[in-house]
Short mmCIF file of C-alpha atoms in Angstrom, two decimals:
data_model
loop_
_atom_site.label_atom_id
_atom_site.label_comp_id
_atom_site.label_asym_id
_atom_site.label_seq_id
_atom_site.Cartn_x
_atom_site.Cartn_y
_atom_site.Cartn_z
CA UNK R 282 30.36 -29.83 -87.14
CA UNK R 283 29.22 -26.39 -86.61
CA UNK R 284 25.69 -27.61 -85.65
CA UNK R 285 27.18 -30.11 -83.17
CA UNK R 286 30.08 -28.26 -81.36
CA UNK R 287 32.22 -30.17 -78.80
CA UNK R 288 31.45 -29.86 -75.18
CA UNK R 289 34.31 -29.50 -72.74
CA UNK R 290 34.03 -32.20 -70.06
CA UNK R 291 37.03 -30.90 -68.01
CA UNK R 292 36.01 -29.77 -64.59
CA UNK R 293 35.49 -25.93 -64.17
CA UNK R 294 37.93 -24.84 -61.47
CA UNK R 295 36.32 -23.31 -58.46
CA UNK R 296 36.75 -19.59 -58.05
CA UNK R 297 38.61 -18.92 -54.71
CA UNK R 298 39.12 -15.85 -52.57
CA UNK R 299 42.09 -15.89 -50.32
CA UNK R 300 42.05 -14.29 -46.83
CA UNK R 301 45.10 -13.58 -44.84
CA UNK R 302 45.99 -11.87 -41.43
CA UNK R 303 49.30 -10.22 -40.58
CA UNK R 304 49.99 -9.51 -37.08
CA UNK R 305 52.44 -11.98 -35.54
CA UNK R 306 56.01 -10.28 -35.10
CA UNK R 307 58.75 -12.35 -36.99
CA UNK R 308 56.03 -14.22 -38.95
CA UNK R 309 55.84 -14.78 -42.61
CA UNK R 310 55.00 -11.60 -44.49
CA UNK R 311 51.25 -11.99 -45.31
CA UNK R 312 51.62 -11.62 -49.19
CA UNK R 313 54.46 -14.53 -49.05
CA UNK R 314 52.09 -16.78 -47.14
CA UNK R 315 49.23 -16.09 -49.56
CA UNK R 316 51.35 -16.56 -52.36
CA UNK R 317 51.95 -20.14 -50.90
CA UNK R 318 48.27 -20.53 -50.25
CA UNK R 319 47.59 -19.75 -53.69
CA UNK R 320 49.84 -22.52 -55.05
CA UNK R 321 48.14 -24.92 -52.64
CA UNK R 322 44.71 -23.95 -53.93
CA UNK R 323 46.08 -24.41 -57.57
CA UNK R 324 47.25 -27.89 -56.59
CA UNK R 325 43.74 -28.50 -55.33
CA UNK R 326 42.12 -27.40 -58.48
CA UNK R 327 41.03 -23.77 -57.45
CA UNK R 328 41.69 -20.61 -59.39
CA UNK R 329 42.46 -17.73 -57.09
CA UNK R 330 40.50 -14.73 -58.24
CA UNK R 331 41.03 -12.20 -55.33
CA UNK R 332 42.79 -11.75 -52.02
CA UNK R 333 41.99 -9.99 -48.82
CA UNK R 334 44.35 -9.21 -45.99
CA UNK R 335 44.14 -7.34 -42.72
CA UNK R 336 46.72 -6.33 -39.90
CA UNK R 337 45.27 -7.56 -36.57
CA UNK R 338 46.97 -7.96 -33.24
CA UNK R 339 44.95 -10.96 -32.64
CA UNK R 340 42.25 -12.83 -34.42
CA UNK R 341 38.53 -11.77 -33.96
CA UNK R 342 37.05 -14.65 -31.89
CA UNK R 343 33.74 -14.58 -33.87
CA UNK R 344 34.86 -14.25 -37.46
CA UNK R 345 38.73 -14.35 -37.34
CA UNK R 346 38.74 -10.99 -39.23
CA UNK R 347 37.31 -7.88 -38.30
CA UNK R 348 33.37 -6.94 -39.00
CA UNK R 349 34.20 -4.35 -41.46
CA UNK R 350 36.51 -6.64 -43.33
CA UNK R 351 33.76 -9.35 -43.27
CA UNK R 352 31.33 -7.01 -44.94
CA UNK R 353 34.15 -6.33 -47.56
CA UNK R 354 34.68 -10.00 -48.04
CA UNK R 355 30.77 -10.47 -48.33
CA UNK R 356 30.68 -7.86 -51.20
CA UNK R 357 33.66 -9.26 -53.07
CA UNK R 358 32.25 -12.64 -52.99
CA UNK R 359 28.95 -11.47 -54.67
CA UNK R 360 30.69 -9.26 -56.96
CA UNK R 361 33.09 -11.77 -58.58
CA UNK R 362 30.56 -14.84 -58.13
CA UNK R 363 33.14 -16.91 -55.86
CA UNK R 364 32.64 -20.48 -54.97
CA UNK R 365 34.99 -20.81 -51.98
CA UNK R 366 36.69 -18.50 -49.54
CA UNK R 367 40.02 -19.93 -48.06
CA UNK R 368 41.50 -18.56 -44.84
CA UNK R 369 45.39 -18.81 -44.44
CA UNK R 370 45.14 -19.79 -40.85
CA UNK R 371 43.02 -22.19 -38.84
CA UNK R 372 39.41 -21.25 -38.09
CA UNK R 373 37.73 -22.41 -34.94
CA UNK R 374 34.36 -24.40 -35.40
CA UNK R 375 32.42 -21.42 -34.33
CA UNK R 376 34.42 -18.99 -36.51
CA UNK R 377 33.73 -21.12 -39.63
CA UNK R 378 30.04 -21.41 -38.66
CA UNK R 379 29.59 -17.62 -38.17
CA UNK R 380 31.48 -16.78 -41.46
CA UNK R 381 29.38 -19.29 -43.37
CA UNK R 382 26.22 -17.76 -42.14
CA UNK R 383 27.33 -14.13 -42.95
CA UNK R 384 28.47 -15.12 -46.31
CA UNK R 385 25.75 -17.26 -47.25
CA UNK R 386 25.23 -20.31 -49.25
CA UNK R 387 26.56 -21.94 -51.56
CA UNK R 388 29.84 -20.23 -50.89
CA UNK R 389 32.19 -22.77 -49.00
CA UNK R 390 34.27 -21.29 -46.11
CA UNK R 391 37.47 -23.37 -45.42
CA UNK R 392 40.83 -22.95 -43.97
CA UNK R 393 44.36 -23.70 -44.54
CA UNK R 394 44.13 -27.09 -42.83
CA UNK R 395 41.09 -28.23 -44.70
CA UNK R 396 42.85 -27.29 -47.93
CA UNK R 397 46.00 -29.26 -47.17
CA UNK R 398 43.90 -32.24 -46.11
CA UNK R 399 42.01 -32.09 -49.36
CA UNK R 400 45.21 -32.12 -51.31
CA UNK R 401 46.70 -35.05 -49.30
CA UNK R 402 43.30 -36.91 -50.09
CA UNK R 403 43.98 -36.20 -53.89
CA UNK R 404 47.49 -37.47 -53.71
CA UNK R 405 47.49 -40.37 -51.36
CA UNK R 406 47.96 -43.64 -53.43
CA UNK R 407 48.91 -46.47 -50.93
CA UNK R 408 46.44 -47.99 -48.64
CA UNK R 409 48.59 -46.63 -45.58
CA UNK R 410 48.74 -43.10 -47.07
CA UNK R 411 44.70 -43.21 -47.56
CA UNK R 412 44.15 -44.51 -44.01
CA UNK R 413 46.40 -41.78 -42.67
CA UNK R 414 44.73 -38.87 -44.61
CA UNK R 415 41.28 -40.32 -43.67
CA UNK R 416 42.20 -40.37 -40.17
CA UNK R 417 43.42 -36.68 -40.19
CA UNK R 418 40.30 -35.57 -42.12
CA UNK R 419 37.74 -37.22 -39.34
CA UNK R 420 39.70 -35.85 -36.63
CA UNK R 421 39.45 -32.38 -38.13
CA UNK R 422 35.71 -32.92 -39.02
CA UNK R 423 34.64 -34.21 -35.53
CA UNK R 424 34.69 -30.87 -33.60
CA UNK R 425 32.86 -29.22 -36.78
CA UNK R 426 29.89 -31.42 -37.02
CA UNK R 427 26.75 -29.52 -36.66
CA UNK R 428 23.33 -30.64 -36.40
CA UNK R 429 22.10 -31.52 -39.97
CA UNK R 430 18.75 -32.49 -38.45
CA UNK R 431 18.34 -29.66 -36.26
CA UNK R 432 14.80 -28.90 -37.76
CA UNK R 433 13.49 -32.00 -36.07
CA UNK R 434 14.87 -30.62 -32.69
CA UNK R 435 13.13 -27.30 -33.50
CA UNK R 436 9.85 -28.96 -34.09
CA UNK R 437 10.11 -30.86 -30.98
CA UNK R 438 10.18 -27.89 -28.66
CA UNK R 439 6.86 -26.57 -30.00
CA UNK R 440 4.94 -29.58 -28.14
CA UNK R 441 2.08 -31.40 -29.49
CA UNK R 442 1.99 -33.75 -32.30
CA UNK R 443 5.62 -34.71 -33.60
CA UNK R 444 7.15 -33.42 -30.41
CA UNK R 445 7.42 -36.83 -28.54
CA UNK R 446 9.68 -38.69 -31.03
CA UNK R 447 13.63 -38.80 -31.13
CA UNK R 448 13.64 -39.00 -27.22
CA UNK R 449 16.86 -41.19 -27.40
CA UNK R 450 20.09 -40.20 -29.38
CA UNK R 451 20.08 -37.03 -31.65
CA UNK R 452 21.37 -37.59 -34.92
CA UNK R 453 24.27 -35.36 -34.22
CA UNK R 454 25.14 -37.59 -31.30
CA UNK R 455 24.92 -40.72 -33.76
CA UNK R 456 27.15 -39.05 -36.34
CA UNK R 457 29.65 -38.05 -33.70
CA UNK R 458 29.76 -41.75 -32.37
CA UNK R 459 30.07 -43.19 -35.92
CA UNK R 460 33.04 -40.95 -36.46
CA UNK R 461 34.57 -41.92 -33.34
CA UNK R 462 34.21 -45.67 -34.00
CA UNK R 463 35.67 -45.11 -37.38
CA UNK R 464 38.73 -42.98 -35.94
CA UNK R 465 39.42 -45.85 -33.62
CA UNK R 466 39.01 -48.46 -36.44
CA UNK R 467 41.50 -46.45 -38.63
CA UNK R 468 44.07 -46.13 -35.52
CA UNK R 469 43.89 -50.03 -35.22
CA UNK R 470 44.59 -50.69 -38.94
CA UNK R 471 47.44 -47.94 -38.85
CA UNK R 472 49.01 -49.67 -35.88
CA UNK R 473 48.94 -52.91 -37.65
CA UNK R 474 50.62 -51.53 -40.80
CA UNK R 475 52.87 -49.63 -38.38
CA UNK R 476 54.06 -52.96 -36.78
CA UNK R 477 54.78 -54.25 -40.44
CA UNK R 478 56.71 -51.22 -41.13
CA UNK R 479 58.89 -51.95 -38.03
CA UNK R 480 59.50 -55.49 -39.31
CA UNK R 481 60.79 -54.00 -42.54
CA UNK R 482 62.79 -51.15 -40.73
CA UNK R 483 64.39 -53.99 -38.38
CA UNK R 484 65.36 -56.04 -41.54
CA UNK R 485 67.10 -52.93 -43.03
CA UNK R 486 68.79 -52.26 -39.88
CA UNK R 487 70.02 -55.69 -39.48
CA UNK R 488 71.38 -55.50 -43.07
CA UNK R 489 73.71 -52.88 -41.72
CA UNK R 490 73.18 -50.62 -44.60
CA UNK R 491 73.68 -46.83 -43.93
CA UNK R 492 70.21 -45.09 -44.08
CA UNK R 493 69.76 -41.68 -45.57
CA UNK R 494 66.26 -39.79 -45.39
CA UNK R 495 65.54 -36.96 -47.53
CA UNK R 496 63.67 -34.32 -45.66
CA UNK R 497 62.48 -30.69 -46.81
CA UNK R 498 60.00 -28.27 -47.83
CA UNK R 499 57.39 -29.38 -50.14
CA UNK R 500 58.52 -28.94 -53.86
CA UNK R 501 62.13 -28.60 -52.72
CA UNK R 502 63.07 -31.40 -55.48
CA UNK R 503 63.45 -34.44 -53.05
CA UNK R 504 62.11 -37.02 -55.68
CA UNK R 505 64.01 -35.29 -58.53
CA UNK R 506 67.35 -35.73 -56.31
CA UNK R 507 66.42 -39.44 -55.40
CA UNK R 508 65.72 -40.16 -59.19
CA UNK R 509 68.99 -38.55 -60.25
CA UNK R 510 71.20 -40.25 -57.60
CA UNK R 511 69.61 -43.83 -57.94
CA UNK R 512 68.22 -44.00 -61.53
CA UNK R 513 64.88 -44.52 -60.35
CA UNK R 514 61.64 -43.25 -61.72
CA UNK R 515 59.66 -41.76 -58.64
CA UNK R 516 56.90 -39.41 -59.52
CA UNK R 517 58.27 -35.92 -59.38
CA UNK R 518 56.02 -33.00 -60.40
CA UNK R 519 56.10 -29.14 -59.92
CA UNK R 520 53.26 -29.41 -57.52
CA UNK R 521 53.18 -29.22 -53.72
CA UNK R 522 52.71 -32.43 -52.19
CA UNK R 523 53.04 -34.39 -55.34
CA UNK R 524 54.21 -37.56 -53.45
CA UNK R 525 53.10 -38.64 -50.05
CA UNK R 526 54.35 -42.07 -49.51
CA UNK R 527 58.06 -42.77 -48.71
CA UNK R 528 60.03 -44.48 -51.29
CA UNK R 529 63.40 -46.27 -50.39
CA UNK R 530 65.99 -47.02 -53.00
CA UNK R 531 69.22 -48.70 -52.60
CA UNK R 532 72.40 -46.87 -53.74
CA UNK R 533 76.06 -47.88 -53.99
CA UNK R 534 78.78 -45.37 -53.18
CA UNK R 535 81.94 -45.44 -55.56
CA UNK R 536 83.95 -47.37 -52.82
CA UNK R 537 81.30 -50.11 -53.10
CA UNK R 538 79.56 -49.32 -49.85
CA UNK R 539 75.75 -49.72 -50.06
CA UNK R 540 73.27 -47.28 -48.39
CA UNK R 541 69.52 -46.83 -48.61
CA UNK R 542 67.92 -43.26 -49.51
CA UNK R 543 64.37 -42.66 -48.45
CA UNK R 544 62.22 -39.94 -49.84
CA UNK R 545 59.68 -38.69 -47.30
CA UNK R 546 56.68 -36.57 -47.43
CA UNK R 547 57.26 -32.76 -47.99
CA UNK R 548 56.94 -30.41 -45.15
CA UNK R 549 55.29 -26.86 -45.10
CA UNK R 550 54.55 -23.95 -42.90
CA UNK R 551 51.53 -24.32 -40.71
CA UNK R 552 51.35 -28.14 -41.39
CA UNK R 553 48.50 -29.31 -39.46
CA UNK R 554 49.33 -31.15 -36.30
CA UNK R 555 46.70 -33.84 -37.09
CA UNK R 556 48.62 -34.67 -40.15
CA UNK R 557 51.94 -35.03 -38.42
CA UNK R 558 50.34 -37.33 -35.79
CA UNK R 559 48.84 -39.29 -38.61
CA UNK R 560 51.92 -39.60 -40.64
CA UNK R 561 54.27 -40.25 -37.55
CA UNK R 562 54.83 -43.84 -38.94
CA UNK R 563 55.81 -42.62 -42.25
CA UNK R 564 57.90 -39.76 -40.95
CA UNK R 565 59.47 -42.55 -38.68
CA UNK R 566 61.76 -43.07 -41.75
CA UNK R 567 63.53 -39.86 -40.99
CA UNK R 568 63.62 -40.33 -37.37
CA UNK R 569 65.53 -43.65 -37.66
CA UNK R 570 67.83 -42.58 -40.29
CA UNK R 571 71.64 -42.39 -39.72
CA UNK R 572 71.68 -39.28 -41.83
CA UNK R 573 69.10 -36.57 -42.91
CA UNK R 574 69.61 -34.67 -46.01
CA UNK R 575 67.63 -31.34 -45.43
CA UNK R 576 66.74 -30.65 -49.17
CA UNK R 577 66.27 -26.77 -49.77
CA UNK R 578 65.03 -24.96 -52.88
CA UNK R 579 67.93 -22.54 -53.31
CA UNK R 580 66.05 -20.49 -55.74
CA UNK R 581 63.13 -19.71 -53.42
CA UNK R 582 63.30 -16.33 -51.78
CA UNK R 583 61.94 -17.90 -48.55
CA UNK R 584 64.27 -20.69 -48.44
CA UNK R 585 65.34 -19.80 -44.74
CA UNK R 586 61.80 -19.94 -43.40
CA UNK R 587 61.42 -23.24 -45.40
CA UNK R 588 64.42 -24.58 -43.44
CA UNK R 589 63.08 -23.48 -40.18
CA UNK R 590 59.61 -25.10 -41.00
CA UNK R 591 61.50 -28.40 -41.72
CA UNK R 592 63.56 -28.14 -38.46
CA UNK R 593 60.17 -27.66 -36.49
CA UNK R 594 58.71 -30.79 -37.88
CA UNK R 595 61.86 -32.78 -37.39
CA UNK R 596 62.01 -31.78 -33.57
CA UNK R 597 58.28 -32.82 -33.42
CA UNK R 598 58.78 -36.27 -34.61
CA UNK R 599 61.90 -36.79 -32.43
CA UNK R 600 64.53 -36.47 -35.31
CA UNK R 601 65.97 -33.10 -34.21
CA UNK R 602 69.37 -34.57 -32.96
CA UNK R 603 69.84 -36.85 -36.04
CA UNK R 604 72.88 -36.04 -37.90
CA UNK R 605 72.08 -33.62 -40.96
CA UNK R 606 73.56 -32.20 -44.13
CA UNK R 607 71.76 -29.16 -45.72
CA UNK R 608 71.76 -29.71 -49.45
CA UNK R 609 70.72 -26.53 -51.60
CA UNK R 610 68.94 -27.96 -54.74
CA UNK R 611 68.03 -26.07 -57.93
CA UNK R 612 71.39 -24.13 -57.84
CA UNK R 613 71.17 -23.98 -61.62
CA UNK R 614 68.80 -21.21 -61.08
CA UNK R 615 71.12 -19.05 -59.35
CA UNK R 616 73.74 -16.58 -60.50
CA UNK R 617 77.31 -16.81 -59.54
CA UNK R 618 77.12 -14.10 -56.97
CA UNK R 619 74.18 -15.84 -55.43
CA UNK R 620 76.10 -19.01 -55.28
CA UNK R 621 79.16 -17.45 -53.70
CA UNK R 622 76.93 -15.56 -50.97
CA UNK R 623 75.11 -18.95 -50.32
CA UNK R 624 78.51 -20.83 -49.99
CA UNK R 625 79.86 -18.19 -47.60
CA UNK R 626 76.73 -18.22 -45.45
CA UNK R 627 76.43 -22.01 -45.32
CA UNK R 628 79.94 -23.54 -45.68
CA UNK R 629 78.92 -26.91 -44.45
CA UNK R 630 76.07 -27.23 -47.05
CA UNK R 631 76.23 -28.90 -50.57
CA UNK R 632 75.00 -26.91 -53.64
CA UNK R 633 73.76 -28.93 -56.36
CA UNK R 634 71.07 -29.46 -59.12
CA UNK R 635 68.89 -32.51 -59.71
CA UNK R 636 67.83 -31.13 -62.92
CA UNK R 637 71.34 -30.67 -64.46
CA UNK R 638 73.35 -33.02 -62.29
CA UNK R 639 75.73 -30.20 -61.32
CA UNK R 640 77.08 -30.64 -57.87
CA UNK R 641 76.09 -34.10 -57.39
CA UNK R 642 79.71 -35.69 -57.31
CA UNK R 643 80.34 -33.27 -54.32
CA UNK R 644 76.97 -34.71 -52.64
CA UNK R 645 78.17 -38.27 -53.31
CA UNK R 646 81.61 -37.44 -51.83
CA UNK R 647 79.71 -35.95 -48.68
CA UNK R 648 77.76 -39.16 -48.38
CA UNK R 649 80.85 -41.17 -48.39
CA UNK R 650 82.37 -39.06 -45.74
CA UNK R 651 79.29 -38.92 -43.36
CA UNK R 652 78.67 -42.95 -43.74
CA UNK R 653 82.33 -43.50 -42.76
CA UNK R 654 82.43 -41.00 -39.80
CA UNK R 655 81.90 -43.49 -37.23
CA UNK R 656 83.68 -46.44 -39.04
CA UNK R 657 86.22 -48.40 -37.12
CA UNK R 658 89.24 -50.57 -38.37
CA UNK R 659 88.58 -54.21 -37.65
CA UNK R 660 90.82 -57.22 -37.90
CA UNK R 661 89.18 -60.47 -38.19
CA UNK R 662 89.48 -63.96 -39.46
CA UNK R 663 86.24 -65.04 -40.94
CA UNK R 664 85.58 -69.03 -41.38
CA UNK R 665 84.84 -69.85 -44.90
CA UNK R 666 81.22 -70.79 -43.91
CA UNK R 667 80.78 -67.04 -43.10
CA UNK R 668 80.45 -66.00 -46.65
CA UNK R 669 77.59 -63.67 -46.10
CA UNK R 670 79.49 -61.78 -43.56
CA UNK R 671 82.45 -61.35 -46.00
CA UNK R 672 79.97 -60.21 -48.69
CA UNK R 673 78.64 -57.60 -46.13
CA UNK R 674 82.11 -56.22 -45.44
CA UNK R 675 82.60 -55.72 -49.15
CA UNK R 676 79.16 -54.05 -49.52
CA UNK R 677 79.03 -51.89 -46.45
CA UNK R 678 82.69 -51.12 -45.56
CA UNK R 679 86.05 -50.51 -47.11
CA UNK R 680 88.47 -53.49 -47.28
CA UNK R 681 91.98 -52.77 -46.73
CA UNK R 682 93.56 -56.31 -46.35
CA UNK R 683 92.26 -59.56 -47.59
CA UNK R 684 94.16 -62.78 -47.36
CA UNK R 685 92.92 -66.61 -47.68
CA UNK R 686 94.76 -69.40 -45.74
CA UNK R 687 93.48 -72.66 -44.24
CA UNK R 688 91.92 -71.01 -41.35
CA UNK R 689 89.82 -68.72 -43.20
CA UNK R 690 89.79 -65.13 -44.58
CA UNK R 691 91.82 -62.72 -42.79
CA UNK R 692 90.29 -59.14 -43.28
CA UNK R 693 91.26 -55.65 -42.28
CA UNK R 694 88.48 -53.20 -43.06
CA UNK R 695 86.64 -50.04 -42.13
CA UNK R 696 83.25 -50.83 -41.16
CA UNK R 697 80.25 -49.02 -39.58
CA UNK R 698 79.36 -49.61 -35.81
CA UNK R 699 76.63 -52.24 -36.44
CA UNK R 700 78.55 -54.39 -38.61
CA UNK R 701 81.56 -53.92 -36.21
CA UNK R 702 79.42 -55.23 -33.50
CA UNK R 703 78.55 -58.50 -35.35
CA UNK R 704 82.12 -59.06 -36.31
CA UNK R 705 83.39 -59.02 -32.65
CA UNK R 706 83.01 -62.76 -32.19
CA UNK R 707 85.32 -63.29 -34.97
CA UNK R 708 88.34 -61.71 -33.17
CA UNK R 709 87.82 -58.00 -34.34
CA UNK R 710 90.18 -55.56 -32.97
CA UNK R 711 88.90 -51.86 -33.20
CA UNK R 712 91.59 -49.36 -33.49
#
């Protein structure tokens, strides 16, 4: 065995240098933001070796950071043999090109958006998820295409032999045209999938179930909360963006009322706009919900900034006015004093732990209250042939009176507005 040692086949993590700029008043402290960037890099399979930060009023238009800091970066990269440099903010195509030329090959220069797109590419599992990620990646790539065949263009400028071919489209133009065609094709495919999703959503609406969507910062514990409430086994990991595809589960409240709970993709600060656009059909689950549970990691020091980031994305997708309840998850990690302080600051919020189950009864009670908020009392007589409607009243409402006679079933019940509208032809009287 000593003569034939085992060789590890595990991929060697790339060595990363993180670069951040602090300058925007009221923004995230650069160290906090770089902490999150390090977690993103870890999720993508990179190992953070070093960090560089700089205070600037505005980014350098050529290299994002100042020229002196660029020299410091080059020296650090060579000294620690880094593989990739990750910037905490978006780089323009020209900034990325200038930095690549200065730092030199084979070191890669990427920004936060490219890193998030890479993680989404790793974690997308469904066909729709993969198409959405590919669309966002191509939209990001298109303005960053550079002339891979530029050596031919240089030869043509010299004149003589070899200067007269390639008078039509350049390779760069061909590449751009191919990417634009692929983007158009992806949009058509996603449009078709969106139509199918709309049909499914309409069927859920017609079922009159109260619809709840879980929204929150990535790694706030949304999937764990869904699992704990419904007894399902949705993937839940201590990783950023562990799940991308929405998952809907049915849940029955203690009074018998049915509702659906949908787990949506996690949000993050500086979430690329292209991703929000690409995932709009998926995020529509939150927009079309009757209630949004904003799940917050109570143990995170930056939970208020996380909540602000969630609110921004909800506004962007048109869900800013949807009724919402803040749910502080992971409260088992807080001390008694911290819990009391949280309750005083957010008296309308629910404190719970998906890990221990603590506070879930209070959350279920709150769901019952919210589901009944728009209910009205109806008084109807249902013919016996309308057994499906009677079942819907039992599943989605609260039956107060139920009597059987030769005319049918006399029911007095509290029901939601959608079911109340369906019951109107049967002589319902809303109180």
